[in-house]
Short mmCIF file of C-alpha atoms in Angstrom, two decimals:
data_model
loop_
_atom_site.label_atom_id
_atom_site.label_comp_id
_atom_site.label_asym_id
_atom_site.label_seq_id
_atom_site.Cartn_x
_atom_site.Cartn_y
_atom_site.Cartn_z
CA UNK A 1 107.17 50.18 153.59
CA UNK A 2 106.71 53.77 154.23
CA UNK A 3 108.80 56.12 153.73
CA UNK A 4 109.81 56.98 157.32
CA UNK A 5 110.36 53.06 157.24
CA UNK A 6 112.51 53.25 154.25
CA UNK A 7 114.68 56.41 155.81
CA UNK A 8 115.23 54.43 158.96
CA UNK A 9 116.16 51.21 157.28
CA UNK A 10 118.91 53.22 155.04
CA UNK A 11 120.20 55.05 158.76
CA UNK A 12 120.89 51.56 160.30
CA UNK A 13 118.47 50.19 163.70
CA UNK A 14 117.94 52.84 166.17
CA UNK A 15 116.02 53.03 168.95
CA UNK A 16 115.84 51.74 173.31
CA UNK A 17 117.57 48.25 172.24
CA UNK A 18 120.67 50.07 170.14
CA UNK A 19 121.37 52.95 171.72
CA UNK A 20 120.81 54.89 169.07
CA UNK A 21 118.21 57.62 168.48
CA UNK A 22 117.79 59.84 165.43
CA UNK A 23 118.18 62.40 167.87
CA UNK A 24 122.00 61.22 168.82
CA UNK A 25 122.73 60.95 165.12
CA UNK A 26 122.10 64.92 163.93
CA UNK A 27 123.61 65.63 167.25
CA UNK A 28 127.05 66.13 165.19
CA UNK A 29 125.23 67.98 162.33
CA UNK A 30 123.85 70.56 165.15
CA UNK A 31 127.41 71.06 166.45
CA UNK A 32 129.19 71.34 163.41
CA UNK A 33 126.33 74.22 162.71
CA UNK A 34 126.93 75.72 166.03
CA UNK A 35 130.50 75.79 165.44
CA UNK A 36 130.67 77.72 162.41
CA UNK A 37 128.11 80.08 163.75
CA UNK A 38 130.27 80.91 166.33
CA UNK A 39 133.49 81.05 164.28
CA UNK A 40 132.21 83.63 161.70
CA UNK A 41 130.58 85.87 164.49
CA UNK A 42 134.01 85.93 166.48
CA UNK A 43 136.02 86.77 163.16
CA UNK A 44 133.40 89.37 162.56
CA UNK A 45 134.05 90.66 166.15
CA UNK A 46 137.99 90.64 165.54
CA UNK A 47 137.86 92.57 162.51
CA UNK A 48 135.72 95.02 164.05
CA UNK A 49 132.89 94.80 161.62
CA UNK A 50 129.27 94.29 162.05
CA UNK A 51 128.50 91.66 159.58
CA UNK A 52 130.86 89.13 158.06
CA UNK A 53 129.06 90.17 154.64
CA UNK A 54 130.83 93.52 153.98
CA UNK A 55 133.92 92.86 152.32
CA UNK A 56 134.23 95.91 150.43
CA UNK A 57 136.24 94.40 147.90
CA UNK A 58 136.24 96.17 144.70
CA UNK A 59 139.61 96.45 143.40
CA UNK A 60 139.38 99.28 140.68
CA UNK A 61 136.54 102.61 139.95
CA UNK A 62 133.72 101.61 138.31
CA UNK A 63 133.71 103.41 134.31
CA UNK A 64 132.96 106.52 134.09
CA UNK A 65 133.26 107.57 138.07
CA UNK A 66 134.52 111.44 138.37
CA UNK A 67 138.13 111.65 138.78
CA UNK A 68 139.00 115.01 140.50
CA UNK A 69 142.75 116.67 140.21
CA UNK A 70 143.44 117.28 143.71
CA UNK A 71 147.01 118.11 145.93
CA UNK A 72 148.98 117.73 142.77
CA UNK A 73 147.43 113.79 141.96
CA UNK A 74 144.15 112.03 140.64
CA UNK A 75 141.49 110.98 142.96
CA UNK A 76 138.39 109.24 142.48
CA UNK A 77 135.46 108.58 145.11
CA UNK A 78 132.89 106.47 144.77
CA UNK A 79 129.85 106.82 145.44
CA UNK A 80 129.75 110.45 145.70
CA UNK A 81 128.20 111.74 147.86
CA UNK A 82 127.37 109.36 149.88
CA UNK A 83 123.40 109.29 150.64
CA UNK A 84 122.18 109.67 154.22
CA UNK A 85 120.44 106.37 154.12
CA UNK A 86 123.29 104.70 152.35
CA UNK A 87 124.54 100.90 153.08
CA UNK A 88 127.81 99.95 151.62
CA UNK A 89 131.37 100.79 150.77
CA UNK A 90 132.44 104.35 149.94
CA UNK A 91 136.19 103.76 148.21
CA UNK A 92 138.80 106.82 147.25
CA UNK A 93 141.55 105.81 144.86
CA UNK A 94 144.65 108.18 143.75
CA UNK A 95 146.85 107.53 140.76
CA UNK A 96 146.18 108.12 136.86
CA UNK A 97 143.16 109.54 136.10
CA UNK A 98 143.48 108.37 132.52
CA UNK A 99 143.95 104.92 133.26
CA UNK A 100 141.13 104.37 136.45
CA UNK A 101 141.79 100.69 136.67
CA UNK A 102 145.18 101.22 137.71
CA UNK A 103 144.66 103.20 140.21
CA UNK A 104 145.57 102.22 143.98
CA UNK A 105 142.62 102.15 146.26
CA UNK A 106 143.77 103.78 149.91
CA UNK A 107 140.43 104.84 151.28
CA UNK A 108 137.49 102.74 152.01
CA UNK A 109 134.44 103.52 154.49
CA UNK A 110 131.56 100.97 155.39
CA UNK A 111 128.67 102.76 156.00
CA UNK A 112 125.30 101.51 157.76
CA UNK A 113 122.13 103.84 156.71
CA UNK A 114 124.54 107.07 156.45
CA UNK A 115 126.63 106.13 159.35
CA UNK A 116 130.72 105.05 159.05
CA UNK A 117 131.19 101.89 160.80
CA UNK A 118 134.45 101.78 160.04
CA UNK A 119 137.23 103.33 157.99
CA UNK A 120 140.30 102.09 156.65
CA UNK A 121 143.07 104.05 154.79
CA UNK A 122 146.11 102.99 153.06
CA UNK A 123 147.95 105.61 152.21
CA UNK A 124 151.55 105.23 150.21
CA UNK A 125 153.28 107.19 153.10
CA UNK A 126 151.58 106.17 155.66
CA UNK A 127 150.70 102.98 157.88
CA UNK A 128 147.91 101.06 157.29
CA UNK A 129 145.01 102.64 160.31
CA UNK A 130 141.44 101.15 160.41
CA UNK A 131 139.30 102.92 162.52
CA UNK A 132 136.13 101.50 164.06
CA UNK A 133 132.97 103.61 164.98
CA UNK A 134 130.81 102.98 168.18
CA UNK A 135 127.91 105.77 169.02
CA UNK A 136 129.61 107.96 166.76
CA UNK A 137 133.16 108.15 168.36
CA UNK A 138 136.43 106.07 167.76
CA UNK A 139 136.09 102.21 169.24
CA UNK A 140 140.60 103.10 170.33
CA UNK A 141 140.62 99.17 171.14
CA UNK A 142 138.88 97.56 168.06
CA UNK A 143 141.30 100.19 166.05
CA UNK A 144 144.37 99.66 164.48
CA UNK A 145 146.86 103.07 164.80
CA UNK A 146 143.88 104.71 166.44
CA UNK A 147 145.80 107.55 166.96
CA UNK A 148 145.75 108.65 162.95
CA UNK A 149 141.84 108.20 163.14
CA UNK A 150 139.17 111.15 163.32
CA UNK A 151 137.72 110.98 167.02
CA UNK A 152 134.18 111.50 165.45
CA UNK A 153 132.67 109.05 162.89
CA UNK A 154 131.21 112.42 161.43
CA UNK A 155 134.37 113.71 160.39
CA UNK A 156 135.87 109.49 158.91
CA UNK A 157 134.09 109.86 155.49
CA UNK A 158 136.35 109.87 152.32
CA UNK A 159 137.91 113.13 151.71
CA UNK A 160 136.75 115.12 148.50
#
């Protein structure tokens, strides 16, 4: 028996006389793919990202990042500066210098070679605003509080 043989006797009979084609049985396989193609590209879409991969989850400043005494707090950036080709998450925390891991995170940035896609801060006194960047200017209706973002992506990086 070969092994094509040996697959199809495993599968069950297909063919004219059953009704059934190998075809007709990945048939569900392709749809299930199709389906969670489509699901991650329309959360992507909703979150006003552009790639499901950029969480931009770090929850605390890497050791031995720069912590700068600034408008009577702590504040850490990271990376700093931010390189013009750069990929990735730029984060700004504020809090206790001397103890980096509890510091709050209210600023992040997702860059795309040197470019803010979007921008999210957090700020104790503030709402939450997440501003998305299209052509260099504020997306207003992929934004959340739009009105508290910079117009221009140039001036959405994380404040020094």
């Amino acid at each position: 028996m070969s092994k094509t043989e040996a697959v199809s006797a495993r599968k069950g009979p297909t063919g004219p006389e059953t009704g059934v084609t190998d075809h007709a049985r990945m048939r569900p396989m392709h749809l299930f793919r199709l389906f969670i193609s489509i699901v991650v590209s329309a959360a992507a879409l909703c979150a006003g990202v552009t790639s499901a991969a950029e969480p931009c989850s770090r929850t605390s400043p890497r050791a031995g990042t720069e912590v700068t005494h600034t408008h009577g707090f702590d504040f850490i950036v990271d990376p700093q500066p931010v390189p013009g080709s750069f990929t990735g998450c730029q984060y700004g925390w504020i809090g206790d210098g001397n103890a980096p891991s509890t510091m709050e995170k209210v600023i992040t940035a997702y860059y795309v070679a040197g470019r803010v896609q979007w921008y999210e801060a957090r700020w104790p006194d503030r709402p939450m605003h997440r501003c998305v960047y299209e052509g260099g200017v504020i997306a207003s209706s992929k934004s959340i509080v739009a009105s508290q973002c910079p117009v221009r992506e140039s001036d959405a990086k994380v404040p020094r």
